[in-house]
Every structure is written in structure tokens, then in C-alpha cells.
XYZ file of C-alpha atoms in Angstrom:
692
model
C -1.720 -12.535 56.024
C -3.412 -9.452 54.608
C -1.140 -6.898 52.958
C -1.801 -3.336 54.109
C -1.644 -0.685 51.420
C 0.063 2.652 52.005
C -2.127 5.677 52.028
C -2.518 7.270 48.630
C -2.041 10.988 48.301
C -1.946 12.517 44.813
C -0.973 9.358 42.971
C -3.447 8.369 40.225
C -5.595 5.421 41.250
C -4.178 3.296 38.472
C -0.797 3.524 40.245
C -2.250 1.949 43.390
C 0.402 -0.376 44.863
C -2.173 -3.178 44.786
C -1.447 -3.443 41.048
C 2.331 -3.673 41.511
C 4.161 -6.836 40.505
C 1.248 -8.638 38.879
C 2.118 -11.750 36.912
C 5.012 -14.027 37.789
C 8.049 -12.710 39.654
C 10.974 -15.101 40.074
C 12.805 -15.337 43.403
C 14.888 -17.658 45.559
C 11.778 -19.724 46.467
C 10.637 -20.140 42.858
C 7.991 -17.900 41.389
C 5.244 -15.749 42.913
C 2.112 -15.354 40.822
C -0.166 -12.382 41.495
C -3.504 -11.969 39.627
C -6.084 -9.179 40.092
C -9.872 -9.591 39.971
C -12.358 -7.336 41.694
C -15.132 -9.912 41.824
C -13.546 -13.381 41.861
C -14.097 -15.529 44.927
C -11.618 -18.330 44.076
C -8.560 -18.717 41.895
C -6.298 -21.657 41.050
C -2.895 -22.043 39.426
C -2.443 -25.141 37.243
C 1.035 -26.333 36.298
C 1.276 -28.431 33.127
C 3.656 -31.087 31.889
C 6.474 -29.684 29.775
C 5.485 -31.861 26.807
C 1.812 -32.731 27.245
C 0.066 -29.376 27.600
C -3.216 -31.104 28.410
C -1.822 -32.811 31.491
C -2.048 -30.685 34.622
C 0.545 -32.000 37.030
C -0.274 -29.703 39.939
C -3.146 -27.478 41.111
C -2.434 -24.752 43.650
C -4.932 -22.372 45.249
C -4.180 -18.654 45.136
C -4.936 -16.738 48.309
C -6.624 -13.316 48.417
C -4.199 -10.753 49.891
C -6.280 -7.579 49.608
C -6.978 -5.042 46.920
C -8.495 -7.677 44.654
C -5.162 -9.494 44.313
C -4.746 -13.286 44.603
C -1.265 -14.713 45.191
C 0.645 -17.992 45.303
C 4.366 -18.822 45.595
C 5.730 -22.162 44.418
C 9.073 -23.595 43.237
C 7.117 -25.079 40.297
C 6.989 -21.586 38.711
C 10.446 -21.893 37.269
C 11.672 -20.604 33.864
C 9.993 -22.647 31.170
C 7.063 -23.816 33.305
C 3.710 -24.035 31.510
C 0.750 -22.819 33.498
C -2.823 -21.521 33.391
C -5.293 -20.088 35.863
C -8.895 -20.926 36.691
C -11.150 -18.286 38.232
C -14.488 -18.651 39.998
C -16.894 -15.932 40.909
C -20.538 -14.875 41.182
C -23.178 -15.105 38.500
C -25.112 -12.030 37.480
C -25.123 -9.084 35.144
C -21.744 -8.502 33.553
C -20.115 -11.580 35.090
C -18.945 -14.528 32.957
C -16.986 -16.609 35.441
C -16.478 -20.278 34.646
C -14.189 -22.121 37.109
C -13.498 -24.814 34.469
C -12.005 -22.436 31.891
C -8.231 -22.544 31.535
C -7.128 -18.938 31.153
C -4.039 -17.069 30.009
C -2.562 -15.061 32.846
C -2.668 -11.413 31.598
C 0.965 -10.570 32.404
C 2.434 -13.680 30.740
C 5.791 -13.122 29.048
C 5.418 -16.299 27.015
C 2.655 -18.421 25.437
C 2.372 -21.852 23.846
C -0.634 -23.385 22.130
C -2.284 -26.594 23.296
C -3.631 -29.370 21.099
C -7.197 -27.998 21.214
C -6.254 -24.485 20.130
C -6.177 -23.194 23.701
C -3.193 -21.513 25.317
C -0.792 -21.964 28.190
C 1.228 -19.226 29.814
C 4.964 -19.821 30.136
C 7.352 -18.491 32.790
C 10.167 -16.544 31.127
C 13.368 -15.392 32.770
C 13.985 -12.650 30.193
C 17.705 -12.129 30.876
C 19.578 -10.682 27.940
C 22.980 -9.122 27.304
C 22.409 -5.683 25.757
C 26.128 -4.966 25.693
C 26.751 -1.343 24.809
C 23.518 -1.046 22.778
C 21.446 2.027 23.627
C 18.327 3.653 22.279
C 19.125 6.006 19.364
C 16.660 8.665 20.622
C 16.291 10.306 17.200
C 15.151 13.925 17.573
C 11.568 14.385 16.517
C 12.335 16.813 13.731
C 14.690 14.282 12.144
C 12.380 11.309 12.640
C 11.171 9.477 9.513
C 8.882 6.522 10.241
C 8.822 3.424 8.044
C 5.672 1.371 8.713
C 6.011 -2.326 7.872
C 5.083 -5.904 8.739
C 7.723 -8.183 10.312
C 6.929 -11.069 7.966
C 6.071 -9.063 4.870
C 9.284 -7.059 4.925
C 11.644 -10.028 4.619
C 9.648 -13.033 3.391
C 10.843 -12.649 -0.194
C 14.129 -10.797 0.288
C 16.691 -12.496 -1.987
C 19.753 -11.652 0.156
C 18.306 -12.838 3.455
C 18.802 -16.592 4.181
C 15.563 -18.589 3.767
C 15.716 -19.693 7.419
C 15.366 -16.030 8.402
C 12.583 -15.103 5.951
C 9.653 -13.476 7.688
C 11.293 -13.381 11.107
C 12.542 -10.975 13.753
C 16.066 -12.104 12.955
C 15.414 -11.473 9.254
C 14.448 -7.891 9.952
C 17.787 -7.385 11.749
C 19.787 -9.026 8.894
C 22.449 -6.746 7.359
C 20.638 -6.777 3.999
C 17.490 -5.339 5.560
C 19.381 -2.839 7.674
C 21.288 -1.695 4.594
C 17.990 -1.065 2.767
C 16.614 1.028 5.631
C 19.807 3.044 6.042
C 20.294 3.617 2.339
C 16.696 4.789 2.038
C 17.218 7.260 4.890
C 14.479 6.359 7.367
C 15.165 6.527 11.109
C 12.423 4.539 12.826
C 10.823 1.210 11.928
C 7.192 0.988 13.004
C 6.081 -2.651 13.153
C 2.513 -3.818 12.723
C 1.344 -5.717 15.846
C 3.876 -8.087 17.359
C 1.963 -8.863 20.557
C 0.825 -12.490 20.481
C -2.372 -12.603 18.451
C -4.849 -15.114 17.020
C -6.903 -15.455 13.871
C -10.677 -15.015 14.266
C -12.780 -18.203 13.834
C -14.677 -16.507 10.982
C -11.507 -16.076 8.952
C -10.388 -19.654 9.655
C -13.686 -20.903 8.244
C -12.931 -18.950 5.055
C -9.447 -20.399 4.811
C -7.940 -16.969 5.556
C -5.735 -15.647 8.373
C -5.363 -12.488 10.426
C -2.174 -11.300 8.776
C -1.963 -7.785 10.230
C -2.299 -8.992 13.815
C -4.867 -6.570 15.282
C -6.357 -9.300 17.503
C -4.275 -9.492 20.670
C -4.172 -12.544 22.907
C -1.779 -10.967 25.385
C -0.053 -7.614 25.766
C 3.367 -8.863 26.980
C 4.290 -11.789 24.715
C 5.973 -11.456 21.293
C 4.165 -13.266 18.494
C 5.985 -16.606 18.264
C 5.333 -17.359 14.539
C 7.611 -14.415 13.634
C 10.579 -16.139 15.268
C 12.841 -18.568 13.413
C 11.888 -22.242 13.434
C 14.837 -23.052 15.698
C 13.802 -20.531 18.336
C 10.132 -21.506 18.145
C 11.175 -25.086 18.808
C 13.311 -23.981 21.758
C 10.389 -22.122 23.294
C 9.169 -18.668 24.446
C 12.467 -17.753 26.121
C 14.264 -18.130 22.793
C 11.523 -16.245 20.938
C 11.881 -13.296 23.309
C 15.659 -13.458 22.990
C 15.360 -13.276 19.181
C 13.081 -10.239 19.481
C 15.511 -8.481 21.806
C 18.370 -9.389 19.480
C 16.493 -7.694 16.636
C 16.056 -4.529 18.709
C 19.711 -4.573 19.711
C 20.994 -4.868 16.119
C 18.646 -2.180 14.818
C 19.740 0.126 17.631
C 23.394 -0.511 16.841
C 22.601 0.619 13.280
C 21.006 3.807 14.650
C 17.442 2.701 13.871
C 14.561 3.023 16.283
C 11.866 0.370 16.846
C 8.271 1.527 17.265
C 5.493 -0.966 17.969
C 1.914 -0.706 16.735
C 0.084 -1.874 19.878
C -3.489 -3.065 20.157
C -4.674 -2.399 23.702
C -8.177 -1.224 22.774
C -9.699 -4.697 22.336
C -8.702 -8.352 22.582
C -9.102 -11.609 20.681
C -11.969 -12.648 22.971
C -14.349 -10.772 20.577
C -17.987 -10.281 21.647
C -19.881 -12.288 24.210
C -19.936 -15.878 22.998
C -16.491 -15.459 21.449
C -13.331 -17.231 22.620
C -12.748 -17.200 26.381
C -9.001 -16.958 26.747
C -8.168 -14.514 29.537
C -9.745 -11.242 30.685
C -13.345 -12.370 30.142
C -12.872 -15.247 32.553
C -10.882 -13.242 35.105
C -13.181 -10.224 35.511
C -15.361 -9.472 32.546
C -17.174 -6.592 34.212
C -13.962 -4.752 35.046
C -12.019 -5.327 31.837
C -14.623 -4.738 29.122
C -16.976 -1.808 28.502
C -20.613 -2.774 29.030
C -24.082 -1.336 29.439
C -25.864 -1.687 32.774
C -27.485 -4.797 31.287
C -24.134 -6.424 30.529
C -24.164 -5.900 26.766
C -20.757 -4.976 25.323
C -20.184 -1.409 24.174
C -18.144 -2.049 21.033
C -16.240 1.135 20.208
C -13.600 -0.714 18.204
C -15.673 -2.642 15.688
C -13.981 -5.833 16.891
C -16.547 -7.160 19.359
C -15.239 -5.661 22.628
C -13.550 -2.578 24.029
C -11.084 -2.685 26.909
C -12.502 -0.563 29.725
C -9.614 1.720 30.648
C -11.905 3.718 32.924
C -11.209 0.982 35.469
C -7.866 1.297 37.214
C -6.860 -2.318 36.685
C -7.443 -2.251 32.922
C -5.608 1.072 32.598
C -2.744 -0.267 34.679
C -2.538 -3.383 32.486
C -1.991 -1.165 29.437
C 0.524 1.053 31.266
C 2.473 -1.954 32.547
C 2.607 -3.437 29.051
C 4.092 -0.207 27.681
C 6.557 -0.042 30.588
C 7.671 -3.610 29.916
C 8.353 -3.136 26.200
C 9.987 0.279 26.720
C 12.206 -0.791 29.592
C 12.935 -4.518 29.420
C 12.716 -4.852 25.617
C 14.159 -1.377 24.897
C 11.466 -0.379 22.396
C 11.623 3.277 21.296
C 7.975 4.142 20.789
C 4.392 3.034 20.376
C 1.613 3.687 17.914
C -1.643 3.105 19.816
C -4.320 1.540 17.613
C -7.736 3.207 18.060
C -6.283 5.319 20.845
C -9.542 7.165 21.486
C -10.881 3.977 23.090
C -8.036 4.150 25.617
C -8.969 7.718 26.515
C -12.683 7.120 27.229
C -13.904 7.657 30.777
C -16.541 5.855 32.824
C -19.247 7.611 30.753
C -17.497 6.276 27.640
C -16.587 9.817 26.523
C -13.118 10.730 25.312
C -11.080 13.063 27.486
C -7.514 14.133 26.610
C -6.536 14.242 30.290
C -7.649 10.650 30.906
C -5.486 9.147 33.662
C -4.067 6.505 31.344
C -3.124 8.989 28.610
C -1.520 11.204 31.264
C 0.334 8.317 32.871
C 1.699 7.124 29.530
C 3.100 10.578 28.899
C 4.543 11.079 32.380
C 5.654 7.590 33.426
C 9.390 7.341 34.151
C 9.806 3.912 32.504
C 8.222 5.162 29.292
C 10.053 8.502 29.432
C 11.548 9.495 26.108
C 9.497 7.059 24.052
C 7.535 8.284 21.093
C 3.782 8.101 21.792
C 1.679 8.093 18.619
C -2.111 8.051 18.711
C -4.408 6.766 16.024
C -6.856 9.493 17.027
C -10.162 7.811 16.278
C -12.347 4.806 17.002
C -15.854 3.825 15.816
C -17.790 4.954 18.931
C -19.736 8.153 19.492
C -17.398 11.150 19.345
C -14.717 8.853 18.049
C -12.907 11.263 15.710
C -10.421 13.243 17.815
C -7.614 14.323 15.485
C -5.725 17.174 17.121
C -7.123 16.607 20.617
C -4.576 14.396 22.362
C -2.575 17.056 24.135
C 1.096 17.646 24.921
C 3.505 14.759 24.570
C 1.473 12.947 21.941
C 1.941 12.635 18.209
C -1.110 11.825 16.095
C -1.788 10.228 12.743
C -3.074 13.156 10.711
C -5.911 11.874 8.551
C -6.756 15.437 7.534
C -3.303 15.680 5.982
C -3.781 12.346 4.155
C -7.153 13.351 2.735
C -6.131 16.842 1.641
C -2.962 15.651 -0.087
C -4.792 12.858 -1.908
C -7.520 15.262 -2.960
C -5.079 17.833 -4.282
C -2.996 15.498 -6.433
C -5.612 12.877 -7.364
C -9.369 13.416 -6.959
C -9.171 17.164 -7.720
C -7.305 16.432 -10.935
C -9.790 13.697 -11.819
C -12.560 16.226 -11.259
C -10.788 18.835 -13.402
C -10.509 16.422 -16.322
C -14.304 16.173 -16.355
C -15.287 19.708 -15.324
C -12.323 21.635 -16.812
C -11.536 23.132 -13.407
C -10.572 21.789 -10.003
C -13.208 21.936 -7.227
C -11.020 23.909 -4.759
C -7.967 26.127 -4.631
C -4.591 25.527 -3.030
C -5.166 27.096 0.406
C -6.116 23.962 2.344
C -3.242 22.023 0.796
C -0.799 24.776 1.777
C -1.978 24.603 5.410
C -1.190 20.883 5.513
C 2.161 21.393 3.805
C 3.122 23.927 6.487
C 2.327 21.720 9.490
C -1.469 21.696 9.991
C -1.630 24.696 12.315
C -5.423 24.593 12.052
C -5.390 21.127 13.674
C -2.578 21.232 16.229
C -2.147 23.893 18.869
C 0.724 26.352 18.906
C 2.068 24.665 22.046
C 2.241 21.265 20.336
C 3.584 22.575 17.031
C 3.977 20.885 13.641
C 5.797 17.834 15.058
C 2.555 16.653 16.699
C 1.458 15.664 13.202
C 2.451 12.278 11.817
C 1.957 12.957 8.111
C 1.043 10.070 5.859
C -0.423 9.529 2.425
C -0.803 5.757 2.748
C -0.694 3.241 5.600
C -1.088 -0.499 5.985
C -4.856 0.099 5.974
C -5.857 1.219 2.471
C -4.328 1.432 -1.005
C -0.589 1.350 -1.489
C 0.947 4.392 -3.191
C 0.996 2.623 -6.545
C -2.600 1.428 -6.199
C -3.690 4.919 -5.138
C -2.763 6.189 -8.625
C -3.944 3.017 -10.432
C -7.422 2.241 -9.148
C -10.611 4.253 -8.808
C -12.316 1.624 -6.654
C -11.303 -1.170 -4.242
C -10.959 -4.773 -5.424
C -11.443 -6.832 -2.260
C -13.316 -9.924 -3.477
C -10.499 -12.152 -2.209
C -11.393 -11.110 1.362
C -14.555 -13.249 1.324
C -17.009 -10.401 2.020
C -18.316 -9.711 -1.518
C -16.229 -6.524 -1.719
C -18.169 -4.965 1.186
C -15.136 -4.517 3.473
C -12.558 -1.768 3.211
C -13.075 1.967 2.681
C -15.243 3.089 -0.224
C -13.904 6.661 -0.190
C -10.237 6.429 -1.159
C -9.651 9.732 -2.933
C -7.737 7.756 -5.554
C -7.477 8.247 -9.325
C -6.565 5.620 -11.916
C -5.532 8.243 -14.506
C -7.564 6.706 -17.296
C -7.357 2.957 -16.853
C -8.388 0.694 -13.977
C -5.448 -1.315 -12.739
C -2.740 -2.777 -15.026
C -2.370 -1.108 -18.412
C 0.067 -0.897 -21.340
C -0.864 2.706 -22.074
C 2.478 4.576 -21.850
C 0.798 7.944 -21.296
C -1.257 6.654 -18.386
C 1.774 4.947 -16.849
C 3.910 8.100 -17.170
C 1.206 10.223 -15.524
C 0.883 7.722 -12.705
C 4.627 7.816 -12.065
C 4.553 11.610 -11.850
C 1.604 11.440 -9.459
C 3.541 9.057 -7.188
C 6.496 11.423 -7.160
C 4.197 14.353 -6.343
C 2.641 12.435 -3.454
C 5.977 11.224 -2.090
C 7.522 14.668 -2.571
C 4.683 16.346 -0.661
C 4.987 13.844 2.172
C 8.748 14.216 2.626
C 8.909 17.988 2.144
C 6.019 18.867 4.509
C 6.418 20.157 8.055
C 5.645 17.380 10.544
C 6.835 13.808 11.042
C 6.573 11.777 7.831
C 5.564 8.134 7.699
C 6.308 5.990 4.646
C 4.461 2.702 4.169
C 6.920 -0.100 3.472
C 7.165 -0.836 -0.234
C 5.827 2.535 -1.400
C 9.398 3.604 -2.092
C 9.473 0.734 -4.654
C 5.982 1.052 -6.070
C 4.485 -2.021 -4.390
C 0.997 -3.135 -5.433
C -1.734 -5.155 -3.711
C -3.710 -5.346 -6.990
C -6.309 -2.880 -5.756
C -7.066 -4.587 -2.428
C -7.404 -1.796 0.144
C -8.008 -4.068 3.149
C -5.502 -6.907 2.800
C -5.539 -7.746 6.511
C -6.443 -11.383 5.871
C -3.828 -12.282 3.213
C -0.551 -13.855 4.300
C 0.787 -14.314 0.770
C 2.712 -12.735 -2.070
C -0.116 -10.178 -2.245
C 1.120 -8.577 0.969
C 4.804 -9.594 1.101
C 7.216 -7.042 -0.356
C 8.676 -7.943 -3.723
C 12.310 -6.978 -4.067
C 12.410 -7.369 -7.836
C 12.225 -3.857 -9.287
C 11.613 -2.654 -12.818
C 13.635 0.383 -13.898
C 10.804 2.807 -13.011
C 10.649 1.291 -9.524
C 14.372 1.816 -9.030
C 13.837 5.419 -10.128
C 11.078 5.875 -7.538
C 13.363 4.447 -4.871
C 16.086 6.920 -5.928
C 13.612 9.800 -5.733
C 12.636 8.773 -2.218
C 16.320 8.587 -1.213
C 16.927 12.050 -2.668
C 13.941 13.571 -0.915
C 14.963 12.152 2.448
C 18.503 13.470 1.964
C 17.113 16.913 1.150
C 14.946 16.782 4.262
C 18.031 16.056 6.375
C 20.076 18.775 4.724
C 17.512 21.562 4.942
C 16.196 22.418 8.415
C 13.718 24.870 6.907
C 11.720 21.774 5.814
C 11.424 20.376 9.377
C 10.455 23.186 11.786
C 9.885 22.246 15.408
C 7.532 25.134 16.146
C 4.995 27.232 14.309
C 6.166 30.686 13.286
C 4.339 33.835 14.414
C 4.033 36.890 12.209
C 6.545 39.557 13.177
C 8.302 37.437 15.818
C 11.537 35.433 15.888
C 10.530 31.962 17.087
C 13.486 29.588 17.609
C 13.371 26.406 15.522
C 10.419 27.626 13.456
C 10.344 28.349 9.733
C 9.213 31.771 8.577
C 6.918 31.247 5.615
C 6.220 33.471 2.657
C 3.811 32.632 -0.125
C 4.000 33.714 -3.742
C 1.866 33.056 -6.799
C 3.065 31.905 -10.210
C 4.050 35.464 -11.083
C 6.369 35.732 -8.097
C 3.980 38.103 -6.346
C 2.788 37.762 -2.753
C -0.319 35.568 -2.695
C -3.486 37.673 -2.578
C -6.280 36.528 -0.272
C -8.636 35.704 -3.140
C -6.114 33.371 -4.760
C -5.938 30.931 -1.856
C -9.335 29.459 -2.589
C -9.625 30.130 -6.313
C -9.842 26.771 -8.181
C -8.449 28.474 -11.278
C -5.191 29.250 -9.490
C -3.519 26.161 -8.050
C 0.115 27.247 -8.423
C 2.106 28.260 -5.357
C 5.646 29.202 -4.422
C 6.391 28.525 -0.770
C 9.486 30.163 0.748
C 10.577 28.735 4.108
C 13.357 30.379 6.104
C 14.641 28.506 9.137
C 15.357 30.046 12.519
C 17.447 27.194 13.943
C 18.927 27.012 17.411
C 21.690 24.563 16.450
C 21.964 24.230 12.669
C 23.028 26.874 10.179
C 20.339 29.167 8.726
C 18.623 27.779 5.651
C 16.116 28.875 3.018
C 14.200 26.772 0.508
C 11.612 27.539 -2.141
C 9.076 24.820 -2.945
C 7.030 25.265 -6.097
C 3.713 23.415 -6.461
C 1.609 23.309 -9.607
C -1.694 21.535 -9.077
C -3.240 21.293 -12.538
C -2.449 19.280 -15.657
C -2.185 22.417 -17.773
C 1.429 23.535 -18.407
C 2.417 26.924 -17.061
C 5.436 29.111 -16.449
C 6.389 30.566 -13.087
C 8.416 33.647 -12.321
C 10.776 33.184 -9.382
C 10.157 35.760 -6.638
C 12.232 38.922 -6.486
C 14.399 38.210 -3.433
C 17.304 40.608 -3.068
C 20.733 39.053 -3.785
C 19.177 35.577 -3.931
C 20.381 32.628 -5.975
C 18.013 29.680 -6.570
C 19.722 26.287 -6.804
C 17.397 23.575 -8.093
C 17.570 20.496 -5.840
C 14.746 18.267 -7.039
C 11.902 18.051 -9.530
C 9.016 15.615 -9.747
C 9.080 16.058 -13.516
C 12.272 14.020 -13.824
C 11.880 10.249 -14.270
C 15.290 9.790 -12.657
C 16.592 12.233 -10.048
C 18.926 14.648 -11.735
C 22.463 15.233 -10.503
C 22.503 18.606 -12.259
C 21.645 21.582 -10.092
C 20.894 24.503 -12.403
C 21.069 27.952 -10.869
C 18.394 30.611 -11.398
C 18.110 34.280 -10.517
C 15.120 36.254 -9.181
C 12.673 36.955 -11.988
C 13.776 33.975 -14.070
C 10.999 32.009 -15.789
C 10.773 28.301 -15.034
C 8.434 26.038 -17.057
C 6.132 23.567 -15.306
C 4.752 20.910 -17.686
C 1.575 19.909 -15.825
C 1.011 18.764 -12.246
C 4.443 18.846 -10.628
C 6.752 20.114 -7.877
C 10.231 21.698 -7.792
C 12.477 22.411 -4.830
C 15.184 25.087 -4.724
C 17.727 26.062 -2.122
C 17.858 29.831 -1.809
C 21.422 31.087 -1.279
């Protein structure tokens, strides 16, 4: 029987009902499997023995029902059933059908590995008792993202039971939750947790894909992050552990954001592993030239072709699933520009998939974060993703690193910095030159470090990368890091160098947490974690990448500074405006900004770009709609030469010092100053005052 499709009106093509209910749906007669392929001419479902995954106990033909969909219903598709599909189709340009290949069904909720390194899909019921748990829905202006790795966060934690080390359950352990809450972050962003595989090249080198940017499937949680007991029980238990983690984090008020890799898959380039999409419909799922060569805009061998409705719908359905059934709070889309490329392979911000992600009811209220670049032509798109999207702000990262590190390195050799403070001030105030007035400062996810690159400690300790352990003769990883070792490469006993590095870390962390926008802290930076100069540690599942919870006194001090800064951010709405201010207007939830030089005088136009003048006083006055009015003064001194500042002449003002990057340990004293008072700044540093 051929299913007739309702007439489409204004619905985007990717929402065509033909794509509804793909995968396995359980019902009173067992399970119904629906698989889409535009070009296949035959499809089979194979059911495997529960123990011997190489023994196919039943083969069932799927019938074409229209719209490119093949379907079969059988009582054998019960919870726990292991299955695969085989797909036949024509030969020719762009096609890679092989009816003997055992393929992962794209909408699988569970996976298990066979004895030959291949995979079987698993039927999962997915029922779970959420109780009274709900999504925290942290307002954007109060959001502080903490980017970490499920395994790395807890593998060495001394207060988490060994059986939970490196697991979803370990992340939800009270000891880990206490750390996150005491630090003051609101949202945990996890490196990829979709089921992934290690590339054959890395296996030959005795390495592993630790980060996980090599997806096998977009719906299945990565089983090795579950406890041994739940892995032994099977995919249903793995999913239950993941949901249990989300539930406990939500009950603590913490959001869960997933770093998702929909832009490419583990099938790599042509000739790579054939696990799923390549065997189902290579021409529809992967970007290719007219001659069938892959267009690799990701640097990983293939690019998912979201200009086709089926591929775009696969991504949308994955996000819907995690947002709705798994209750995830947000997504950071790896190489998101690839997802927004059209049939001409050009990026467009109104791409149907990007629009659908923003407008879809199931994903409503989730935080959508774009990594706004890929490696294809026109691949750098920071600022261009449109309403509803947040973006990683690499311009912010680079400017802040330059100001506190490479500019100061330059000044040591040239006796003056290469640029003034103007560009830095723009980033501090929300990057209005990158994000439109309609989107405002909260479109910017500010970061100084991320999983990819130096840690905060390494950023101030190394001039160059040290990646020999990656097996590529130090060729991999970024060469331009805008880092500064402050006089010694790597570990040193020089007290002066170490003290300067500590101040530099406090300046970088202070800038991040006091800037307008949404801050993102890389896990471990609050404790001064090192990767010994490796700026591309994606292939190391070891103590190099696992967080160490043993802290020297200076590391405890850095943690205390981070706590203090996050508390100050919460307490002072002037530091977290939701909109850009406009001169002469009262804009609700903006911060009116005034800029003064070291003499307390209004900044003159020539001073903004004068390398000889890198001292700034930044007065922010909130215009809140809910909170009480608030004013803060942030003082930045961007050279190593000591100077004095004169506090601006604000009528009837009192300046209460809240924080200083000069202090090794955050001070509990809050000295009070008056307009015109002189405050010393002993070299590159920051000070924050509340203005009463």
C-alpha cells in the first residue's frame, strides 16, 4: 500500500511528512522500522542473536512506501533487539551501494560493537522517570558556560568512587556538582557524547580519538562513558545513566549543553569505513562534485550535505530527540558553517536547517551555539548567524590574548606595544562591531581558551606548541597561539617569571568574566591545569588530558579568584547587559558606558589607538528592567610599566574596591576611594570598583 502525502503549503521541505517517524517505533505489533534513501532499490532488515552479533537469525525485506521511505513491521524489533540494515542500489557517479554491507540504521538509539569492529543497532525503549526534574532555563545574561570532557572531568577526582570515574554517573556525583556550584558556573558544555569511533590512522599509532569529534551516530550516547555495570547491561542502561546525569544536574540547577558533531561522520573520505550513511545513500548525505569526489569542508574527509532535505532533517531530528526526550538544555554545533551551506556549497544564514533549529517547537528554549567557521571557501562567518543564535567569538579570544600576552611580549622587545587599547575595549563591551544591534552582546560566547588549543596556564607558559606526542612531527595544532611564556619556555623555578604568569592568568580570567557577553570557561583553567604545551591533545586519553584535583597553593588562589569574579558578575548587572546602549537614549537592560583615561578625563579620540597609552577606566551604568540600578568602574592597565590613575570626578560618588588582579589571594578588604583619589597600578593589571 502506498502512503499518500498531504499537500505541502509553506512548510519547509525538510519538514516533509515523508521524513516523520524514521528509525524504529515500538507498538503493539512489535517495532516498525522506517529508513529513507532516495536512490536505493532494495533494503533488508537483519535481526541478530542477542549474544552472537555475527549470527543473523532473521532477514526481512523492507517495502518502499513512497517518498523514498522503506518500511517493515515485525515483533522481532523488541527492546534490546540487535539489528542492521543492508541496502542495494544503482552503480554510477556518487553511488556507493553494496548490498553485502551491514549498516547502522541512522536513527538508532543504541549501538553495540561486533567482534570484527563493526556495529549493530539496538532497539531501545527509552522510558525514564524524570520525577519533578525540569530544565533550569538559566537566563542568557546569567549564563556561564563550563566546557569539559565527561571522562576528563572525573577520571582522577579523589572524592568520586573509582567505579564512577570517567562516567556520566561520575559527572552527576555530589562531589562534582559541589565543585561546579561552588565555582559559580551555570551550564556544563560537554565535548561530544554522541557515539563515536577512533580513526584507523590513530589506532595504528597506538592513540585514540579522545575528544570524540568523529560521530558514528547522532542519537546514541557514547557507551564507554557509562559505568561498567551499565555497559554490561546494554544500551538501555547506558541511556538511562545519561538521563540520570541530566536529571541530577538539573535538580542542582545546572544546565547540560552538548557539543554536537553533525557536520561530518566517522565514515571519513571515500575508501574509509562504511558504517551507515555512505551505504544508505552516499549521494544524498555527503557533499560531492559532479564527478562524485567529496567536497571536504570539515577537514575530516567528508561533509554532511544539509542542502538535501533528508540530511537536514536527520540533524533536526537528532536535536529534537536530545532536547525533548533526553531533556538537554542546549547545543554547541561544531563547524556550524557546514550545516548552513546551500546546494552551491555557500553559507547562508537563513538556511532552512538553521531556521528550523531556531524555530522548532521541540527545540524551543534551548541554547543554540554556533562554532561559526569551517575549512571550506567562505568558511569564516563570525557574527553572521542571525537572531536566535549565539556564536563562539574568536575575535574576542584573539584580541584578549593579544592585549595581555603577545602585545606585552612585543613591548619587552620594542619598548612599546604595537597597538592601543581601543580594539580591546570594543571586545570588553560586547563586540558591537561583530554582532548586530538586534542580536546584542549576548550573541557573543566569549572565551580565551577552549578544548582546542593551549590551556590558560600553558597560554602564559609556552611560546610554541609541543605536540610531538601526537605522532605528526609537531605539524598538527595551531601555530599562531598569541601566547607568551614570560621569559622561560615551560616549567621553571624562576620566581619572577612564575609571579608574572600568575598575574597574566588573573588578567585573562578577569577580562573573560567581567566582559559583556556570555563567558565560557574551559574546565581546569580555574585550577591552572596544564597539558605540558600540547595545543591539540585530541588523541590523548591519559593524565595529560584528565583534570588533576591536587592543587598547589597558587592554584587554590586562582580558583578563589575565579569564584570571586563569578560572584561579582552575578551581583553587578552592569557587567552583563542584554542589549547594546545607544548614545542619548535609555535602552532597557543595556549598560551605559563612559570611558576615561588614567587621569580620570574622558578618553580623547587619539588615545584609543595610541600604543603609548594602554590604560583605561571603563564606567558601566546599568539600566535594568528587573534588578536594582548598578554602576561599576573597571580599570585596565595594559603595560608592564607601573603607573598611577586618578579616579574620575563623578559627583557624590564613592568607589568601593571589589577585586584586583594584583592580589595573589582575593582580598576580603574593600577599601573606599573618592573621586580624584590616586590609585597605584604596579604593571599589567585590572581593578574593579562598585560606584555608590
